[in-house]
Backbone as a ProteinNet text record, in pm:
[ID]
protein_1_A
[PRIMARY]
XXXXXXXXXXXXXXXXXXXXXXXXXXXXXXXXXXXXXXXXXXXXXXXXXXXXXXXXXXXXXXXXXXXXXXXXXXXXXXXXXXXXXXXXXXXXXXXXXXXXXXXXXXXXXXXXXXXXXXXXXXXXXXXXXXXXXXXXXXXXX
[TERTIARY]
2415.1	2310.5	2180.3	2106.5	1980.8	1875.3	1791	1680	1582.5	1563.5	1469.9	1545.6	1557.8	1613.7	1500.5	1530.9	1427.6	1354.3	1427.8	1364.1	1267.8	1311.3	1225.8	1104.5	1125.3	1015	910.9	957.4	863.1	788.2	853	785.1	681.4	710.8	613.4	488.8	511.1	398.7	319.4	389.6	322.6	237.2	291.1	215.8	93.2	107.2	-7.1	-115.2	-75.4	-171.3	-239.2	-164.7	-223.1	-330.2	-301	-397.1	-521.5	-501.6	-614	-702.2	-639	-715.7	-801.1	-743.5	-819.1	-940.8	-924.4	-1033.7	-1125.8	-1090.5	-1166.7	-1182	-1068.3	-1067.3	-1063.6	-1087.1	-1073.6	-926.4	-897.3	-757.4	-672.2	-554.8	-465.7	-342.7	-281.8	-148.4	-64.5	57.2	146.2	281.3	329.8	462.4	548.4	674.1	771.8	884.2	910.9	1014.3	1128.2	1249.2	1360.8	1356.6	1450	1448.8	1465.6	1520.4	1536	1416.5	1313.4	1192.5	1195	1293.5	1303.5	1224.7	1156.2	1077.9	1170.9	1151.2	1222.3	1138.8	1009.1	919.2	779.4	708.2	569.5	497.7	385.6	305.1	159.3	86.5	-57.3	-126.6	-235	-312.9	-394.5	-427.9	-512.5	-640.1	-675.8	-797.9	-779.5	-658.8	-632.7	-637.3	-705.7	-726.6	-596.5	-598.7	-475.2	-399.8	-465.6	-395.7	-341.1	-364.7	-327.5	-177.6	-95.1	49.4	93.1	45.3	82.4	26.5	-92.7	-152.1	-71.8	-35.8	42.2	176.5	242.6	370.8	349.8	243.3	215	187.3	116.3	92	223.1	308.7	437.3	530.2	539.2	629.4	587.4	457.8	409.4	444.5	428.4	464	612.6	696.5	840	869.4	805.3	832.4	803.8	698.2	658.8	692.4	736.5	775.5	658.8	541.1	420.6	340.1	247.4	165.1	76.1	31	-59.8	-194.9	-227.2	-346.9	-331.2	-213.5	-186.5	-186.2	-137.3	-139	-283.1	-372.9	-514.9	-570.9	-532	-576	-518.7	-392.9	-329.1	-397.9	-443.7	-510.4	-640.5	-705.9	-828.5	-792.9	-688.6	-648.5	-577.4	-494.1	-412.1	-409.6	-522.3	-528.6	-431.1	-407.1	-316.1	-175.1	-133.7	-0.4	13.3	-82.1	-75.2	-81.4	-168.9	-176.8	-46.8	20	145	258.3	246	350.7	350.7	240	227.5	343.8	382.3	492.9	628.6	637.6	763.9	780.1	674	673.8	651.8	759.6	744.9	668.2	671.6	597.8	457.8	424.9	292.1	282.7	174.2	137.9	-10.9	-46.3	-186.2	-236.9	-327.8	-376.9	-490.3	-455.1	-551.2	-473.1	-529.4	-461.2	-418.9	-304.9	-251.4	-102.5	-44.3	99.5	161.3	264.5	329.9	480.9	545	690.1	742.7	843.2	904.4	1020.8	1021.2	1127.3	1224.1	1351.3	1454.8	1528.3	1654.4	1739.2	1749.2	1751.1	1767.9	1661.1	1544.5	1434.4	1451.2	1546.8	1570.7	1474.3	1439.2	1352.7	1425	1360.8	1419.3	1352.2	1232.5	1157.5	1010.6	927.1	783.1	710.2	587.2	498.2	370.7	322.4	195.7	105	-19.4	-117.4	-243.4	-302.8	-426.9	-510	-640.4	-729.5	-861.6	-862.1	-984.3	-1009.3	-1091.1	-1109.1	-974.9	-950.4	-820.5	-782.5	-879.2	-848.8	-798.6	-858.7	-815.3	-678.3	-654.4	-522.7	-414.6	-438.8	-341.6	-322.9	-431	-422.8	-332.9	-343.2	-260.2	-113.8	-88.4	49.3	112.6	38	89.4	108.6	18.5	32	156.5	182.6	303	429.3	430.3	545.8	558.9	446.8	448.7	504.4	479.3	527.2	679.2	746	893	948.8	861.4	900.7	959.2	896.8	932.8	814.4	838.2	733.5	717.6	602.4	574.2	593.7	629.2	645.4	511.2
2463.1	2391.5	2470.9	2472.5	2545.7	2480.9	2563.7	2514.5	2437.8	2484.3	2419.7	2341.3	2212	2123.3	2034.4	1944.9	1861.8	1775.9	1715.5	1630.8	1711.7	1828.9	1914.7	1962.8	2001.9	2047.8	1937.6	1815.1	1704.6	1674.7	1691.3	1670.1	1780.3	1903.9	2013	1977.7	1930.2	1892.6	1778.4	1679.5	1566.9	1615.1	1706.8	1761.7	1839.2	1912.6	1987	1890.9	1784.6	1687.1	1610.8	1578.6	1510.1	1598.2	1725.1	1818.8	1829	1833.9	1841.2	1717.1	1603.4	1478.9	1480.7	1528.9	1538.8	1629	1736.7	1832.6	1794	1687.5	1640.5	1750.3	1809.2	1917.8	1863.6	1952.9	1921.3	1892.1	1829	1799.4	1926.8	1918.2	2033.8	2018	2131.8	2138.6	2224.7	2178.4	2249.1	2270.8	2394.2	2430.1	2482	2441.2	2492.7	2555.9	2683.6	2759.6	2792.9	2804.1	2851.3	3003.6	3062.2	3207.4	3286.5	3224.8	3290.3	3272.9	3204.9	3186.1	3065.3	2979.1	2858.8	2744.6	2667.4	2555.1	2445.6	2407.8	2293.7	2168.1	2179.8	2065.6	2115.8	2038.4	2068.6	1934.7	1920.9	1800	1838.9	1759.5	1780.7	1649.9	1661.4	1542.9	1503.5	1375.6	1328.2	1410.9	1455.7	1534.1	1683.2	1727.9	1872.1	1929.5	2041	2096	2148.5	2168.1	2186.7	2317.4	2421.6	2548.5	2559.4	2458.6	2469.1	2481.6	2420.5	2432.7	2578.4	2646.5	2787.2	2873.9	2840.8	2918.6	2899.6	2775.3	2749	2821.5	2813.6	2883.6	3034	3085.9	3229.4	3279.4	3198.6	3238	3245.2	3143.5	3141.5	3251	3265.6	3365.6	3507.3	3532.4	3664.5	3696.5	3596.6	3615.6	3649.4	3577.8	3607.4	3746.3	3779.7	3907.3	4027.1	4016.8	4129.8	4111.3	3992.6	3967.7	3959.3	3927	3911.7	3793.6	3745.6	3634.4	3676.9	3579.1	3612	3660.5	3627.7	3684.9	3836.2	3879.3	4023.2	4088.8	4018.2	4072	4094.1	4002	4019.1	4145.7	4170.8	4292.8	4415.7	4406.7	4518	4543.9	4435.8	4450.8	4528.8	4516.7	4593.6	4739.5	4759.7	4894.7	4971	4897.8	4960.6	4873.6	4862.9	4773.4	4810.3	4938	4980.4	4929.4	4935	4887.2	4737.5	4658.9	4513.6	4479.4	4545.5	4520.5	4556.6	4660.3	4704	4604.1	4519.4	4421.5	4304.6	4280.4	4163.3	4149	4255	4237.5	4216.7	4250.6	4237	4100.1	4021.6	3894.3	3778.7	3721.3	3617	3494.5	3465.4	3349.8	3387.9	3516	3561.2	3608.6	3677.5	3719.8	3691.8	3599.3	3560.5	3620.5	3717.6	3784.8	3707.2	3591.4	3508.6	3427.2	3405.1	3330.8	3193.3	3147	3016.8	3019.6	3139.1	3153.9	3215.7	3151.1	3202.4	3203	3301.2	3311.3	3223	3141.8	3053.5	3125.8	3125.2	3190.2	3084.2	3105.4	3013	3068.4	3030.3	3072.1	3223.9	3275	3418.3	3503.4	3442.9	3518.1	3552.5	3491.4	3519.5	3440.3	3499.4	3432.6	3312.7	3195.4	3072.2	3027.4	3081.7	3041.1	3069.7	2993.1	3013.2	2884.8	2875.3	2763.8	2823.2	2763	2802.4	2682	2698	2589.2	2640.8	2557.1	2591.8	2467.1	2487.3	2377	2381.3	2439.6	2450.5	2599.5	2629.9	2770	2825	2950.4	3009.7	2996.3	3011.4	2995	2854	2755	2616.8	2593.7	2655.2	2645.6	2695.9	2811.8	2868.8	2779	2723	2631.8	2512.3	2461.8	2348.8	2390	2509.3	2558.2	2567.3	2619.8	2633.3	2497	2403.1	2267.7	2199.5	2222.9	2167	2219.1	2348.8	2406.5	2351.8	2337.5	2283.4	2140.9	2066.5	1928.4	1919.7	2027.4	2029.6	2131.6	2178.8	2274.8	2404.5	2451.5	2582.5	2676	2803.6	2903.7	2990.7	3052.8	3149.2	3289.2	3378.1	3519.8	3579.6
2831.4	2760.9	2769.6	2663.4	2657.6	2747.3	2807.6	2887.9	2799.9	2678.8	2587.1	2480.9	2504	2403.2	2351.9	2261.4	2200.5	2303.6	2394.8	2496.3	2583.6	2625	2707.7	2628.9	2504.8	2420.7	2402.8	2379.1	2363.1	2492.4	2606.4	2735.9	2760.2	2718.8	2729.2	2648.1	2527.4	2441.6	2504.2	2555.2	2621.3	2737.9	2818.6	2931.6	2886.7	2777.9	2723.6	2675.1	2605.3	2554.4	2669	2773.4	2889.6	2953.8	2966.5	3025.5	2937.7	2808	2714.1	2724.3	2741.5	2754.6	2881.5	2991.1	3116.9	3101.7	3024.7	3005.5	2889.4	2818.6	2702.3	2596.7	2560.3	2463.2	2320.9	2226.9	2084.9	2054.7	1941.3	1906.2	1900	1959.8	1969.2	1882.1	1854.2	1795.8	1889.5	1918.4	2010.9	1943.3	1951.8	1900.3	2014.6	2015.7	2112.2	2031.7	2059.8	1990	2085.1	2031.7	2113.7	2121.7	2193.5	2214.7	2085.7	1982.6	1853.2	1761.9	1810.2	1731.6	1639.8	1655.8	1572.4	1635.2	1553	1602.7	1653.5	1779.8	1836.6	1815.2	1843.7	1828.3	1797.9	1718.5	1685.7	1668.4	1738.5	1724.8	1715.1	1637.1	1625.9	1656	1732.7	1762.7	1640.3	1632	1522.9	1519.4	1400.4	1383.9	1395.2	1428.3	1436.4	1295.2	1278.1	1143.7	1081.9	951.8	875.8	902.3	943.8	967.5	1109.4	1190.1	1331.5	1355.6	1272.6	1293.6	1283.4	1179.1	1161.1	1273.9	1321.8	1431.1	1559.6	1591.5	1713	1707.4	1592.3	1576.4	1586.5	1526.2	1531.3	1672	1751.4	1890.8	1968.1	1951.6	2021.9	1970.5	1838.5	1779.9	1815.7	1816.6	1855.4	2000.2	2086.3	2227.6	2240.2	2166.6	2168.4	2112.9	2002.8	1935.9	2025.5	2104.2	2188.5	2336.1	2372.7	2511.8	2607	2554.5	2637.9	2583.4	2661.7	2615.9	2499.4	2425.2	2314.6	2367.4	2492.8	2556.7	2568.3	2611.3	2623.4	2485.2	2384.9	2248.6	2203.7	2240.8	2206.8	2272	2396.2	2464.7	2394.3	2354.4	2283.6	2149.5	2084.4	1954.6	1966.7	2081.4	2105.7	2133.1	2215	2254.3	2141.2	2065.3	1961.1	1835.3	1766.6	1650.6	1538.6	1519.2	1412.3	1439.6	1563.3	1601.7	1574.6	1620.6	1601.5	1452.2	1377	1232.8	1161.3	1208.5	1145.4	1168	1268.6	1297.1	1198.7	1131.3	1043.3	945.6	873.7	779	846.7	973	1045.9	1110.5	1111.9	1183.4	1086.2	1034.1	933.4	981.8	1110.2	1163.3	1208.1	1199.6	1236.9	1380	1406.4	1541.4	1553.9	1639.6	1656.5	1787.3	1779.8	1901	1968.7	2024	2097.4	2199.3	2316.1	2422	2372.9	2425	2388.9	2362.3	2354.2	2335.9	2459.6	2512.9	2633.5	2615.1	2675.7	2676.5	2789	2759.8	2859	2924.1	3058.2	3134.4	3184.3	3157	3202.1	3322.1	3333.1	3444.4	3450	3571.5	3597.1	3530.2	3500.9	3443.2	3297.2	3229.6	3088.4	3000.1	2888	2791.9	2732.6	2741.8	2689.7	2561.6	2534.2	2416.3	2436.7	2367.7	2379.9	2342.2	2391.6	2358.5	2300.8	2193	2133.5	2121.3	2163.3	2158.9	2091.3	2007.1	1940.2	1914.1	1902.4	1868.6	1941.7	2061	2138.9	2165.2	2262.9	2302.3	2348.4	2322.6	2354.3	2500.9	2591.6	2734.2	2762.7	2698.1	2715.6	2653.1	2538.6	2475.6	2571.4	2631.2	2724.9	2846.4	2896.7	3010.7	2978.6	2857.9	2816.6	2802.1	2750.7	2740.1	2879.1	2973.3	3110.4	3175.9	3148.7	3203	3145.2	3019	2958.3	3024.7	3052.9	3122	3264	3332.8	3468.8	3470.3	3364.4	3356.4	3356.5	3315.1	3314	3413.4	3498.7	3604.4	3548.1	3440.3	3385.3	3403.8	3391.3	3412.7	3289	3282.4	3176.1	3230	3139.8	3173.9	3209.6
[MASK]
+++++++++++++++++++++++++++++++++++++++++++++++++++++++++++++++++++++++++++++++++++++++++++++++++++++++++++++++++++++++++++++++++++++++++++++

């Protein structure tokens, strides 16, 4: 059975939203993808702006595509902008170079999927993604 199923994905989102509420953040959108980059669950809080679903998916998909967090992708974009820009046509779900996308590690350290969060400052988005994973006792790469 997969580490990331619908019930687990929804609990990750719930944990992310609970953390956002504690921090009194702006409305968030959270996407949980499986290891193949397919959306398992996506939820947006009331008031979350219209492009947030694509951004959340792009943060998670980019993290999966490169095997690093979207925070690291942002650092790579500064160091090697041509490389990151060249990936755009190769990534149908997008690659968003801003913190908030994390790779989920399952059993034996294998990639199980990714979580992408957007809506507030990128550091806060990432904090919520990590809180969501902590709620189900999973870790990020």
